[in-house]
Amino acid sequence: MALDFTKAQEQLVSALKAAGICEGRIYDFMPESPSKGRPSHMGQHYPFCVLGNFASDVNDVGNRLGEVIFQMLEVHSRDRGKAEAMAIAAQIRNSLHKASFTLADGASMRVIWRGEDINGPENRVYFCDMRFEIKLYEACT
């Protein structure tokens, strides 16, 4: 069985939506900004989260074949100050830190929060870069 990181990302999105993070506005891409040329286009609704860059490395995850994935998650807020971005980051941390999931293909994953940085404002947007380590491994049979 080959490990499939897309299943792990789907699980992250499902877990965050189930926890009500950003009212379910969890993306794997940056949503488009509103456009004057497209009046019916709604654009971004704040706050929202974006699955950021990730890097993987085949590694020892105990006594199982697996990989360690370092996943970034970005929280974007237009609220005044950093309070909203920090509160959302805390909700995400509480939802994912030390969480274990069984994926549809039988593999498992464990998520560990590794840190975060609050930045901004950039175009009046505060954002929080969160770093997670995910151990993704096949089920032992």
XYZ file of C-alpha atoms in Angstrom, residues 2-137:
136
model
C 1.473 3.363 -0.986
C 0.971 6.280 1.335
C -1.255 8.986 -0.135
C -0.787 12.434 1.363
C -3.884 13.777 -0.420
C -5.959 11.577 1.914
C -4.185 13.174 4.873
C -4.954 16.669 3.578
C -8.613 15.688 3.074
C -8.697 14.528 6.702
C -7.215 17.820 7.907
C -9.840 19.808 5.992
C -12.656 17.556 7.280
C -11.462 17.881 10.884
C -11.217 21.673 10.650
C -14.647 21.983 9.039
C -16.167 19.661 11.662
C -14.691 21.895 14.385
C -16.374 24.934 12.761
C -13.080 26.692 12.031
C -13.712 29.868 9.966
C -17.273 28.692 9.325
C -15.878 25.964 7.056
C -13.827 28.294 4.855
C -10.804 25.989 4.614
C -9.013 26.012 1.251
C -6.053 24.317 -0.377
C -5.479 27.440 -2.507
C -5.718 31.188 -1.940
C -9.231 32.348 -2.915
C -9.480 35.108 -5.492
C -9.941 38.705 -4.431
C -13.112 40.521 -5.497
C -12.899 41.929 -9.002
C -14.480 45.124 -10.304
C -14.694 43.515 -13.743
C -16.807 40.677 -12.320
C -19.508 42.347 -10.191
C -21.176 39.050 -9.288
C -17.880 37.594 -8.066
C -17.890 37.475 -4.274
C -14.153 36.994 -3.640
C -12.693 36.294 -0.237
C -14.794 36.124 2.881
C -12.740 36.643 6.023
C -11.637 34.888 8.132
C -10.442 31.828 6.232
C -7.684 29.209 6.349
C -5.441 27.927 3.586
C -3.419 24.728 3.588
C 0.027 26.070 2.839
C 3.255 24.466 1.714
C 4.249 21.028 2.847
C 7.373 18.937 2.706
C 7.674 15.233 3.287
C 10.454 12.909 4.257
C 10.393 9.121 4.449
C 11.268 8.496 8.039
C 10.979 6.172 10.977
C 7.563 6.634 12.547
C 7.982 3.917 15.128
C 7.837 0.330 13.978
C 5.973 1.143 10.773
C 6.713 2.258 7.243
C 5.823 5.892 7.009
C 6.705 9.452 6.301
C 6.860 12.639 8.265
C 5.125 15.569 6.619
C 5.614 19.165 7.655
C 2.399 21.033 6.808
C 1.860 24.788 6.975
C -1.605 26.167 7.648
C -2.370 29.867 7.197
C -5.104 31.761 9.065
C -6.204 35.030 7.409
C -8.197 37.678 9.287
C -9.242 41.252 8.547
C -10.388 41.958 12.066
C -8.622 44.825 13.844
C -5.511 43.617 15.583
C -4.258 40.090 15.958
C -6.939 38.850 18.352
C -9.139 37.051 15.801
C -6.204 35.362 14.037
C -4.807 34.255 17.398
C -8.197 32.917 18.564
C -8.656 30.925 15.343
C -5.104 29.581 15.630
C -5.879 28.440 19.182
C -9.031 26.640 17.968
C -7.018 24.906 15.233
C -4.264 23.955 17.664
C -6.842 22.515 20.095
C -8.555 20.604 17.280
C -5.452 19.084 15.689
C -2.637 18.860 18.243
C -1.997 15.205 19.099
C -5.010 14.132 17.021
C -4.890 10.701 15.389
C -6.941 9.764 12.344
C -7.530 6.594 10.358
C -7.721 7.365 6.658
C -10.073 5.769 4.149
C -7.246 3.709 2.617
C -6.363 2.139 5.987
C -3.344 4.333 6.673
C -3.157 6.358 9.873
C -1.867 9.779 10.752
C -0.957 11.648 13.903
C -0.777 15.445 13.926
C 1.555 17.410 16.203
C 1.514 21.219 16.460
C 5.063 22.603 16.139
C 4.614 26.368 16.313
C 3.093 29.482 14.818
C 3.879 33.080 13.934
C 1.376 35.962 13.755
C 2.113 38.501 11.007
C 0.492 41.549 9.520
C -0.997 43.817 8.585
C -0.530 43.264 4.887
C -3.401 44.934 3.018
C -5.151 45.123 6.411
C -4.874 41.322 6.734
C -3.419 39.637 9.774
C -2.312 36.104 9.224
C -0.946 33.310 11.301
C 1.436 30.710 9.873
C 0.963 27.453 11.758
C 3.369 24.535 11.478
C 2.338 20.928 12.006
C 4.219 17.657 11.829
C 2.155 14.770 10.508
C 3.268 11.198 10.884
C 1.588 9.226 8.145
C 1.962 5.465 8.235
